[in-house]
Amino acid sequence: MKILIVEDEPKTGEYLRQGLSEAGFVVDLAPNGTDGLHLALHGDYDLVVLDVMLPGLNGWQVLKSLRGSGLHMPVLFLTARDRVEDRVKGLELGADDYLVKPFSFAELLARVRTILRRGRSGTEATTLRVADLELDLLRRRVTRAGKRIDLTAKEFGLLELLMRRHGEVLPRSLIASQVWDMNFDSDTNVIEVAVRRLRSKIDDGHDVRLIQTVRGMGYVLDDPKEG
Ligand code: CA
């Protein structure tokens, strides 16, 4: 398992590098956001430990660029600021977890192991499956019960996000930033309309409804038989 640490504070960086190496990981350390992004894009990491406050690109910019480049390796944010909006921002941009500094190494290690166990790391599956719904990332093809479903590019992106995080309620703001690359504007019903169209393509004619609206919270794609 290969981990990238992006941390500008030499002492913290070295401490993490050493600790994670001793725990059996292959570890690279980048001292700023620019180098961190470059390594992350090319290094095939299973996880990135990413400081928020960095010279050059900050952690949010690094994460945004990673996700924008189609890389979905898990990211654990390190933040010195225990502000709710900072944490929400990180999670909305697609971080998997965060730790508020100062933290103990044992806590970091526990989080790293939990994230890696979730199995969203390493080699990307090329086909996502939930119940009888299949999304082929390489051929950009979606089928349900073996029947082809034609989707627009946005609908495909939306379905990919819902399937990757199936079972999780995804807020509209997260969908807006990840699929439309826009800030959520409560006046627009773009997402509502897109979800409604997608749901009708996916679920119409099937007994099991996979895409659900969770009132006041967002949307979830789930296999009811799985839970
Ligand atoms: Ca820092």
Coordinates of C-alpha atoms and ligand atoms in Angstrom, one line a residue:
M1 CA 0.0 0.0 0.0
K2 CA 1.4 3.3 -1.1
I3 CA 0.6 6.6 0.7
L4 CA 1.4 10.1 -0.2
I5 CA 1.8 12.7 2.6
V6 CA 1.5 16.4 1.6
E7 CA 2.6 18.5 4.5
D8 CA 4.8 21.6 4.6
E9 CA 5.7 21.5 8.2
P10 CA 9.0 19.4 8.2
K11 CA 8.6 18.0 11.7
T12 CA 5.1 16.8 11.2
G13 CA 5.8 15.5 7.7
E14 CA 8.8 13.5 8.9
Y15 CA 6.9 12.2 11.9
L16 CA 4.1 10.9 9.7
R17 CA 6.5 9.5 7.1
Q18 CA 8.4 7.6 9.7
G19 CA 5.4 6.3 11.5
L20 CA 3.6 5.2 8.4
S21 CA 6.7 3.5 7.0
E22 CA 7.1 1.6 10.3
A23 CA 3.5 0.6 10.0
G24 CA 4.4 -1.1 6.7
F25 CA 3.3 1.4 4.1
V26 CA 5.3 2.7 1.2
V27 CA 5.4 6.5 1.9
D28 CA 6.3 9.6 -0.2
L29 CA 6.4 13.0 1.3
A30 CA 5.7 16.3 -0.6
P31 CA 6.5 19.6 1.1
N32 CA 4.0 21.8 -0.8
G33 CA 0.7 21.5 -2.8
T34 CA 2.3 21.8 -6.2
D35 CA 4.7 18.9 -5.7
G36 CA 2.0 17.0 -3.9
L37 CA -0.4 17.3 -6.8
H38 CA 2.2 16.3 -9.3
L39 CA 3.1 13.2 -7.3
A40 CA -0.5 12.3 -6.7
L41 CA -1.3 12.5 -10.4
H42 CA 1.5 10.2 -11.4
G43 CA 2.3 8.0 -8.4
D44 CA -0.5 5.5 -8.2
Y45 CA -1.2 6.0 -4.5
D46 CA -3.7 4.1 -2.4
L47 CA -4.3 7.1 -0.1
V48 CA -3.3 10.8 0.2
V49 CA -2.8 12.4 3.6
L50 CA -3.3 16.1 2.7
D51 CA -2.7 19.1 4.8
V52 CA -5.1 22.0 4.1
M53 CA -2.8 25.0 4.7
L54 CA 0.0 24.6 2.2
P55 CA 2.3 26.9 0.2
G56 CA 1.6 26.9 -3.5
L57 CA -1.7 25.1 -4.0
N58 CA -3.7 24.6 -0.8
G59 CA -5.2 21.2 0.1
W60 CA -8.6 22.1 -1.3
Q61 CA -7.1 23.1 -4.7
V62 CA -5.0 19.9 -4.7
L63 CA -8.1 17.8 -4.0
K64 CA -10.2 19.5 -6.5
S65 CA -7.6 19.0 -9.2
L66 CA -7.3 15.3 -8.3
R67 CA -11.0 14.7 -8.5
G68 CA -11.2 16.8 -11.7
S69 CA -8.6 14.6 -13.2
G70 CA -10.7 11.6 -12.5
L71 CA -8.6 10.2 -9.6
H72 CA -10.7 8.8 -6.8
M73 CA -8.1 7.5 -4.4
P74 CA -9.1 8.2 -0.8
V75 CA -8.0 11.5 0.8
L76 CA -7.6 12.2 4.5
F77 CA -7.4 15.9 5.3
L78 CA -5.3 17.3 8.0
T79 CA -6.7 20.6 9.2
A80 CA -5.5 22.9 11.9
R81 CA -8.8 24.7 11.9
D82 CA -11.7 23.1 13.7
R83 CA -14.3 25.0 11.9
V84 CA -17.4 23.2 10.7
E85 CA -17.4 24.9 7.3
D86 CA -13.8 23.9 6.6
R87 CA -14.6 20.3 7.3
V88 CA -17.8 20.4 5.3
K89 CA -15.9 22.0 2.4
G90 CA -13.3 19.2 2.4
L91 CA -15.9 16.5 2.5
E92 CA -17.9 18.2 -0.2
L93 CA -14.9 18.4 -2.4
G94 CA -14.6 14.6 -2.1
A95 CA -12.3 14.1 0.9
D96 CA -13.0 10.8 2.7
D97 CA -12.1 11.9 6.2
Y98 CA -10.3 14.6 8.1
L99 CA -8.3 15.0 11.3
V100 CA -8.0 18.2 13.3
K101 CA -4.4 19.0 14.4
P102 CA -3.0 18.2 16.8
F103 CA -3.8 14.5 16.6
S104 CA -2.0 11.4 17.9
F105 CA -0.3 9.1 15.4
A106 CA -2.4 6.2 16.7
E107 CA -5.5 8.1 15.7
L108 CA -4.1 8.9 12.2
L109 CA -3.1 5.2 11.7
A110 CA -6.6 4.0 12.8
R111 CA -8.2 6.4 10.3
V112 CA -5.9 5.4 7.5
R113 CA -6.6 1.7 8.0
T114 CA -10.4 2.3 8.2
I115 CA -10.3 4.3 4.9
L116 CA -8.2 1.6 3.1
R117 CA -10.4 -1.2 4.4
R118 CA -13.5 0.5 2.8
G119 CA -11.9 -0.7 -0.4
R120 CA -12.2 2.3 -2.6
S121 CA -8.5 2.3 -3.0
G122 CA -6.0 1.0 -5.5
T123 CA -7.1 -0.5 -8.8
E124 CA -10.2 1.1 -10.0
A125 CA -13.0 -1.2 -10.8
T126 CA -14.0 -0.6 -14.4
T127 CA -17.6 -1.8 -13.8
L128 CA -19.8 -0.5 -11.0
R129 CA -22.7 -2.7 -9.9
V130 CA -25.6 -2.2 -7.6
A131 CA -28.4 -4.8 -7.8
D132 CA -29.0 -5.4 -11.5
L133 CA -27.7 -2.0 -12.5
E134 CA -24.3 -1.9 -14.2
L135 CA -22.2 1.0 -15.2
D136 CA -19.2 0.3 -17.4
L137 CA -16.7 3.1 -17.0
L138 CA -14.5 2.1 -19.9
R139 CA -17.3 1.7 -22.5
R140 CA -19.4 4.5 -20.9
R141 CA -22.3 2.1 -21.0
V142 CA -25.2 1.5 -18.5
T143 CA -27.5 -1.5 -18.4
R144 CA -30.2 -2.6 -16.0
A145 CA -31.2 -6.2 -16.0
G146 CA -29.1 -6.5 -19.1
K147 CA -31.0 -3.8 -21.0
R148 CA -29.1 -0.9 -22.4
I149 CA -30.0 2.6 -21.0
D150 CA -28.9 5.7 -22.9
L151 CA -27.7 8.6 -20.7
T152 CA -26.4 12.1 -21.4
A153 CA -22.9 12.8 -20.2
K154 CA -24.2 14.6 -17.1
E155 CA -26.6 11.8 -16.3
F156 CA -23.7 9.3 -16.6
G157 CA -21.6 11.4 -14.2
L158 CA -24.4 11.7 -11.8
L159 CA -25.1 8.0 -11.8
E160 CA -21.4 7.2 -11.5
L161 CA -21.3 9.4 -8.3
L162 CA -24.4 7.8 -6.9
M163 CA -23.2 4.3 -7.6
R164 CA -19.7 4.9 -6.3
R165 CA -21.2 6.1 -3.0
H166 CA -24.3 3.9 -3.0
G167 CA -26.0 3.7 0.4
E168 CA -24.8 7.2 1.2
V169 CA -27.2 10.1 1.1
L170 CA -25.6 12.7 -1.1
P171 CA -26.5 16.3 -0.5
R172 CA -27.4 18.5 -3.5
S173 CA -24.5 20.7 -2.8
L174 CA -22.1 17.8 -3.2
I175 CA -23.7 16.7 -6.4
A176 CA -23.5 20.2 -7.7
S177 CA -19.8 20.5 -7.0
Q178 CA -18.8 17.1 -8.2
V179 CA -21.0 16.7 -11.3
W180 CA -21.6 20.2 -12.4
D181 CA -18.5 21.8 -11.0
M182 CA -20.6 24.7 -9.7
N183 CA -21.4 26.1 -6.3
F184 CA -24.8 25.1 -5.1
D185 CA -27.4 27.7 -5.7
S186 CA -30.7 27.1 -4.0
D187 CA -32.6 28.9 -6.7
T188 CA -31.6 26.4 -9.4
N189 CA -33.5 23.1 -9.7
V190 CA -30.9 21.7 -12.2
I191 CA -30.1 18.8 -10.0
E192 CA -33.7 18.0 -9.1
V193 CA -34.6 17.9 -12.7
A194 CA -31.5 15.8 -13.6
V195 CA -32.2 13.3 -10.9
R196 CA -35.8 13.0 -11.9
R197 CA -34.8 12.3 -15.5
L198 CA -32.2 9.8 -14.4
R199 CA -34.5 8.1 -12.1
S200 CA -37.1 7.6 -14.7
K201 CA -34.5 6.1 -17.1
I202 CA -33.2 3.8 -14.4
D203 CA -36.2 2.8 -12.4
D204 CA -39.3 3.0 -14.7
G205 CA -40.6 -0.4 -15.4
H206 CA -38.8 -2.1 -12.5
D207 CA -40.2 -3.3 -9.2
V208 CA -37.2 -2.3 -7.2
R209 CA -36.6 1.5 -7.1
L210 CA -32.9 2.2 -6.7
I211 CA -32.8 6.0 -6.6
Q212 CA -34.5 7.6 -3.7
T213 CA -35.0 11.2 -2.5
V214 CA -34.4 11.8 1.1
R215 CA -36.5 14.8 1.9
G216 CA -34.5 17.8 3.0
M217 CA -31.2 15.9 2.7
G218 CA -30.5 14.8 -0.8
Y219 CA -30.4 11.6 -2.9
V220 CA -29.3 8.0 -2.4
L221 CA -28.9 5.1 -4.7
D222 CA -29.3 1.9 -2.8
D223 CA -30.3 -1.7 -3.3
P224 CA -33.1 -2.2 -0.8
K225 CA -32.4 -5.9 -0.7
E226 CA -28.8 -5.4 0.4
G227 CA -29.6 -3.5 3.7
Ligands
CA1 CA 0.5 23.4 6.8

